[in-house]
Tab-separated table of N, CA, C and O in Angstrom:
chain	number	residue	atom	x	y	z
A	29	UNK	N	-20.127	-5.201	20.608
A	29	UNK	CA	-18.795	-5.502	20.134
A	29	UNK	C	-18.101	-4.172	19.905
A	29	UNK	O	-18.530	-3.381	19.067
A	30	UNK	N	-17.076	-3.936	20.680
A	30	UNK	CA	-16.398	-2.640	20.633
A	30	UNK	C	-15.815	-2.362	19.253
A	30	UNK	O	-15.150	-3.203	18.660
A	31	UNK	N	-16.096	-1.170	18.751
A	31	UNK	CA	-15.566	-0.677	17.476
A	31	UNK	C	-16.023	-1.489	16.268
A	31	UNK	O	-15.361	-1.479	15.231
A	32	UNK	N	-17.137	-2.200	16.392
A	32	UNK	CA	-17.689	-2.961	15.268
A	32	UNK	C	-19.152	-2.582	15.094
A	32	UNK	O	-19.838	-2.230	16.045
A	33	UNK	N	-19.651	-2.656	13.888
A	33	UNK	CA	-21.045	-2.371	13.595
A	33	UNK	C	-21.838	-3.673	13.709
A	33	UNK	O	-21.678	-4.582	12.890
A	34	UNK	N	-22.689	-3.759	14.717
A	34	UNK	CA	-23.430	-4.997	14.968
A	34	UNK	C	-24.363	-5.350	13.811
A	34	UNK	O	-24.504	-6.521	13.465
A	35	UNK	N	-24.987	-4.355	13.195
A	35	UNK	CA	-25.889	-4.629	12.067
A	35	UNK	C	-25.126	-5.281	10.914
A	35	UNK	O	-25.633	-6.219	10.278
A	36	UNK	N	-23.924	-4.829	10.642
A	36	UNK	CA	-23.104	-5.429	9.576
A	36	UNK	C	-22.710	-6.852	9.931
A	36	UNK	O	-22.723	-7.735	9.070
A	37	UNK	N	-22.346	-7.080	11.170
A	37	UNK	CA	-21.969	-8.429	11.602
A	37	UNK	C	-23.155	-9.376	11.437
A	37	UNK	O	-23.015	-10.485	10.909
A	38	UNK	N	-24.337	-8.934	11.876
A	38	UNK	CA	-25.545	-9.766	11.751
A	38	UNK	C	-25.801	-10.113	10.284
A	38	UNK	O	-26.069	-11.264	9.950
A	39	UNK	N	-25.712	-9.122	9.402
A	39	UNK	CA	-25.956	-9.370	7.977
A	39	UNK	C	-24.899	-10.292	7.382
A	39	UNK	O	-25.220	-11.211	6.620
A	40	UNK	N	-23.636	-10.092	7.714
A	40	UNK	CA	-22.576	-10.951	7.192
A	40	UNK	C	-22.760	-12.397	7.657
A	40	UNK	O	-22.580	-13.334	6.870
A	41	UNK	N	-23.113	-12.581	8.924
A	41	UNK	CA	-23.334	-13.941	9.426
A	41	UNK	C	-24.559	-14.572	8.774
A	41	UNK	O	-24.560	-15.764	8.472
A	42	UNK	N	-25.598	-13.772	8.556
A	42	UNK	CA	-26.808	-14.283	7.896
A	42	UNK	C	-26.465	-14.829	6.514
A	42	UNK	O	-26.967	-15.877	6.109
A	43	UNK	N	-25.611	-14.124	5.795
A	43	UNK	CA	-25.204	-14.591	4.464
A	43	UNK	C	-24.427	-15.894	4.543
A	43	UNK	O	-24.359	-16.637	3.562
A	44	UNK	N	-23.841	-16.172	5.712
A	44	UNK	CA	-23.109	-17.417	5.929
A	44	UNK	C	-23.989	-18.519	6.519
A	44	UNK	O	-23.494	-19.590	6.848
A	45	UNK	N	-25.279	-18.213	6.711
A	45	UNK	CA	-26.194	-19.206	7.248
A	45	UNK	C	-26.278	-19.228	8.765
A	45	UNK	O	-26.860	-20.147	9.340
A	46	UNK	N	-25.692	-18.224	9.430
A	46	UNK	CA	-25.745	-18.129	10.892
A	46	UNK	C	-26.700	-16.992	11.243
A	46	UNK	O	-26.473	-15.848	10.849
A	47	UNK	N	-27.752	-17.320	11.965
A	47	UNK	CA	-28.771	-16.327	12.284
A	47	UNK	C	-28.632	-15.885	13.738
A	47	UNK	O	-28.802	-16.682	14.664
A	48	UNK	N	-28.291	-14.615	13.918
A	48	UNK	CA	-28.271	-13.975	15.235
A	48	UNK	C	-28.964	-12.628	15.067
A	48	UNK	O	-29.418	-12.295	13.971
A	49	UNK	N	-29.028	-11.851	16.118
A	49	UNK	CA	-29.646	-10.537	16.034
A	49	UNK	C	-28.840	-9.568	16.883
A	49	UNK	O	-27.823	-9.946	17.456
A	50	UNK	N	-29.306	-8.345	16.967
A	50	UNK	CA	-28.652	-7.368	17.831
A	50	UNK	C	-29.699	-6.465	18.459
A	50	UNK	O	-30.816	-6.342	17.958
A	51	UNK	N	-29.359	-5.885	19.576
A	51	UNK	CA	-30.222	-4.933	20.271
A	51	UNK	C	-29.545	-3.577	20.275
A	51	UNK	O	-28.332	-3.482	20.446
A	52	UNK	N	-30.357	-2.551	20.100
A	52	UNK	CA	-29.844	-1.189	20.096
A	52	UNK	C	-30.091	-0.525	21.439
A	52	UNK	O	-30.979	-0.920	22.202
A	53	UNK	N	-29.327	0.508	21.694
A	53	UNK	CA	-29.373	1.248	22.957
A	53	UNK	C	-30.789	1.694	23.326
A	53	UNK	O	-31.193	1.638	24.488
A	54	UNK	N	-31.565	2.124	22.350
A	54	UNK	CA	-32.902	2.668	22.622
A	54	UNK	C	-33.857	1.658	23.254
A	54	UNK	O	-34.864	2.044	23.847
A	55	UNK	N	-33.548	0.373	23.160
A	55	UNK	CA	-34.437	-0.649	23.710
A	55	UNK	C	-34.073	-1.067	25.129
A	55	UNK	O	-34.825	-1.805	25.765
A	56	UNK	N	-32.938	-0.624	25.621
A	56	UNK	CA	-32.515	-0.934	26.994
A	56	UNK	C	-31.660	0.221	27.498
A	56	UNK	O	-30.530	0.041	27.929
A	57	UNK	N	-32.215	1.402	27.430
A	57	UNK	CA	-31.460	2.626	27.658
A	57	UNK	C	-30.720	2.647	28.997
A	57	UNK	O	-29.530	2.962	29.041
A	58	UNK	N	-31.385	2.294	30.081
A	58	UNK	CA	-30.729	2.357	31.390
A	58	UNK	C	-29.538	1.410	31.472
A	58	UNK	O	-28.459	1.786	31.929
A	59	UNK	N	-29.731	0.185	31.038
A	59	UNK	CA	-28.653	-0.808	31.098
A	59	UNK	C	-27.509	-0.445	30.154
A	59	UNK	O	-26.341	-0.485	30.531
A	60	UNK	N	-27.846	-0.074	28.940
A	60	UNK	CA	-26.816	0.260	27.963
A	60	UNK	C	-26.039	1.502	28.393
A	60	UNK	O	-24.828	1.566	28.258
A	61	UNK	N	-26.755	2.509	28.900
A	61	UNK	CA	-26.105	3.750	29.313
A	61	UNK	C	-25.109	3.501	30.439
A	61	UNK	O	-23.972	3.983	30.394
A	62	UNK	N	-25.517	2.702	31.424
A	62	UNK	CA	-24.633	2.450	32.559
A	62	UNK	C	-23.388	1.655	32.160
A	62	UNK	O	-22.359	1.742	32.818
A	63	UNK	N	-23.487	0.917	31.069
A	63	UNK	CA	-22.351	0.114	30.594
A	63	UNK	C	-21.603	0.772	29.437
A	63	UNK	O	-20.633	0.218	28.926
A	64	UNK	N	-22.099	1.916	28.981
A	64	UNK	CA	-21.445	2.616	27.880
A	64	UNK	C	-21.589	1.910	26.546
A	64	UNK	O	-20.699	1.985	25.703
A	65	UNK	N	-22.730	1.252	26.325
A	65	UNK	CA	-22.956	0.475	25.108
A	65	UNK	C	-23.876	1.209	24.146
A	65	UNK	O	-24.772	1.932	24.561
A	66	UNK	N	-23.678	0.982	22.853
A	66	UNK	CA	-24.577	1.492	21.819
A	66	UNK	C	-25.465	0.383	21.266
A	66	UNK	O	-26.637	0.588	20.996
A	67	UNK	N	-24.881	-0.781	21.052
A	67	UNK	CA	-25.628	-1.946	20.595
A	67	UNK	C	-24.858	-3.202	20.990
A	67	UNK	O	-23.680	-3.134	21.335
A	68	UNK	N	-25.556	-4.330	20.998
A	68	UNK	CA	-24.942	-5.600	21.378
A	68	UNK	C	-25.471	-6.711	20.473
A	68	UNK	O	-26.594	-6.653	19.993
A	69	UNK	N	-24.628	-7.697	20.247
A	69	UNK	CA	-25.066	-8.881	19.517
A	69	UNK	C	-25.878	-9.770	20.439
A	69	UNK	O	-25.589	-9.865	21.628
A	70	UNK	N	-26.902	-10.423	19.885
A	70	UNK	CA	-27.738	-11.345	20.646
A	70	UNK	C	-27.697	-12.719	19.997
A	70	UNK	O	-28.058	-12.870	18.833
A	71	UNK	N	-27.245	-13.673	20.760
A	71	UNK	CA	-27.208	-15.061	20.310
A	71	UNK	C	-28.147	-15.840	21.210
A	71	UNK	O	-28.086	-15.709	22.430
A	72	UNK	N	-29.025	-16.638	20.623
A	72	UNK	CA	-30.024	-17.367	21.406
A	72	UNK	C	-29.983	-18.863	21.106
A	72	UNK	O	-30.870	-19.404	20.458
A	73	UNK	N	-28.942	-19.533	21.575
A	73	UNK	CA	-28.890	-20.983	21.359
A	73	UNK	C	-29.991	-21.668	22.171
A	73	UNK	O	-30.445	-21.143	23.186
A	74	UNK	N	-30.403	-22.831	21.705
A	74	UNK	CA	-31.458	-23.573	22.384
A	74	UNK	C	-31.112	-25.056	22.339
A	74	UNK	O	-30.155	-25.469	21.695
A	75	UNK	N	-31.914	-25.848	22.983
A	75	UNK	CA	-31.622	-27.282	23.086
A	75	UNK	C	-31.567	-27.980	21.733
A	75	UNK	O	-30.916	-28.998	21.576
A	76	UNK	N	-32.249	-27.436	20.736
A	76	UNK	CA	-32.255	-28.083	19.426
A	76	UNK	C	-31.064	-27.708	18.553
A	76	UNK	O	-30.889	-28.259	17.473
A	77	UNK	N	-30.216	-26.790	18.995
A	77	UNK	CA	-29.000	-26.477	18.239
A	77	UNK	C	-27.965	-27.576	18.465
A	77	UNK	O	-27.737	-27.998	19.596
A	78	UNK	N	-27.354	-28.000	17.388
A	78	UNK	CA	-26.329	-29.046	17.484
A	78	UNK	C	-24.977	-28.425	17.857
A	78	UNK	O	-24.777	-27.216	17.728
A	79	UNK	N	-24.070	-29.268	18.280
A	79	UNK	CA	-22.714	-28.805	18.567
A	79	UNK	C	-22.059	-28.245	17.313
A	79	UNK	O	-21.292	-27.280	17.384
A	80	UNK	N	-22.369	-28.819	16.167
A	80	UNK	CA	-21.814	-28.328	14.903
A	80	UNK	C	-22.298	-26.909	14.619
A	80	UNK	O	-21.537	-26.068	14.126
A	81	UNK	N	-23.566	-26.624	14.922
A	81	UNK	CA	-24.089	-25.273	14.715
A	81	UNK	C	-23.426	-24.275	15.665
A	81	UNK	O	-23.129	-23.148	15.266
A	82	UNK	N	-23.179	-24.689	16.888
A	82	UNK	CA	-22.486	-23.815	17.846
A	82	UNK	C	-21.058	-23.555	17.368
A	82	UNK	O	-20.571	-22.421	17.406
A	83	UNK	N	-20.390	-24.597	16.884
A	83	UNK	CA	-19.040	-24.435	16.333
A	83	UNK	C	-19.051	-23.493	15.131
A	83	UNK	O	-18.152	-22.658	14.974
A	84	UNK	N	-20.075	-23.622	14.271
A	84	UNK	CA	-20.204	-22.751	13.106
A	84	UNK	C	-20.359	-21.294	13.555
A	84	UNK	O	-19.744	-20.390	12.974
A	85	UNK	N	-21.151	-21.060	14.578
A	85	UNK	CA	-21.322	-19.711	15.119
A	85	UNK	C	-20.002	-19.156	15.625
A	85	UNK	O	-19.623	-18.022	15.291
A	86	UNK	N	-19.289	-19.937	16.421
A	86	UNK	CA	-18.020	-19.480	16.987
A	86	UNK	C	-17.012	-19.165	15.890
A	86	UNK	O	-16.333	-18.134	15.923
A	87	UNK	N	-16.930	-20.016	14.900
A	87	UNK	CA	-16.002	-19.801	13.781
A	87	UNK	C	-16.374	-18.537	13.011
A	87	UNK	O	-15.514	-17.704	12.714
A	88	UNK	N	-17.659	-18.383	12.704
A	88	UNK	CA	-18.102	-17.221	11.934
A	88	UNK	C	-17.881	-15.924	12.717
A	88	UNK	O	-17.427	-14.924	12.147
A	89	UNK	N	-18.185	-15.934	14.002
A	89	UNK	CA	-17.959	-14.734	14.816
A	89	UNK	C	-16.461	-14.401	14.916
A	89	UNK	O	-16.085	-13.232	14.795
A	90	UNK	N	-15.642	-15.416	15.088
A	90	UNK	CA	-14.204	-15.189	15.159
A	90	UNK	C	-13.681	-14.554	13.881
A	90	UNK	O	-12.853	-13.636	13.920
A	91	UNK	N	-14.188	-15.022	12.746
A	91	UNK	CA	-13.769	-14.459	11.473
A	91	UNK	C	-14.220	-13.006	11.329
A	91	UNK	O	-13.453	-12.147	10.879
A	92	UNK	N	-15.443	-12.711	11.748
A	92	UNK	CA	-15.972	-11.351	11.668
A	92	UNK	C	-15.213	-10.387	12.575
A	92	UNK	O	-15.047	-9.226	12.248
A	93	UNK	N	-14.779	-10.894	13.712
A	93	UNK	CA	-14.107	-10.045	14.686
A	93	UNK	C	-12.592	-10.036	14.496
A	93	UNK	O	-11.875	-9.367	15.242
A	94	UNK	N	-12.119	-10.780	13.499
A	94	UNK	CA	-10.698	-10.788	13.203
A	94	UNK	C	-9.852	-11.488	14.241
A	94	UNK	O	-8.723	-11.098	14.507
A	95	UNK	N	-10.403	-12.529	14.832
A	95	UNK	CA	-9.675	-13.255	15.877
A	95	UNK	C	-9.347	-14.657	15.424
A	95	UNK	O	-9.948	-15.262	14.655
């Protein structure tokens, strides 16, 4: 997320009951370097997530990103 601290976003969402994670550049150096990335948010929805949980994620992320 450009100009945002992914670790802070993850922690803020966790406090809201939304669990996501992030990956840092050191774990995917070639890919991150070629894309100019430092870190990225990781969301891993699965078949057991409800539509309400997906909506909660979208709402929480929108609020964190100021959109």
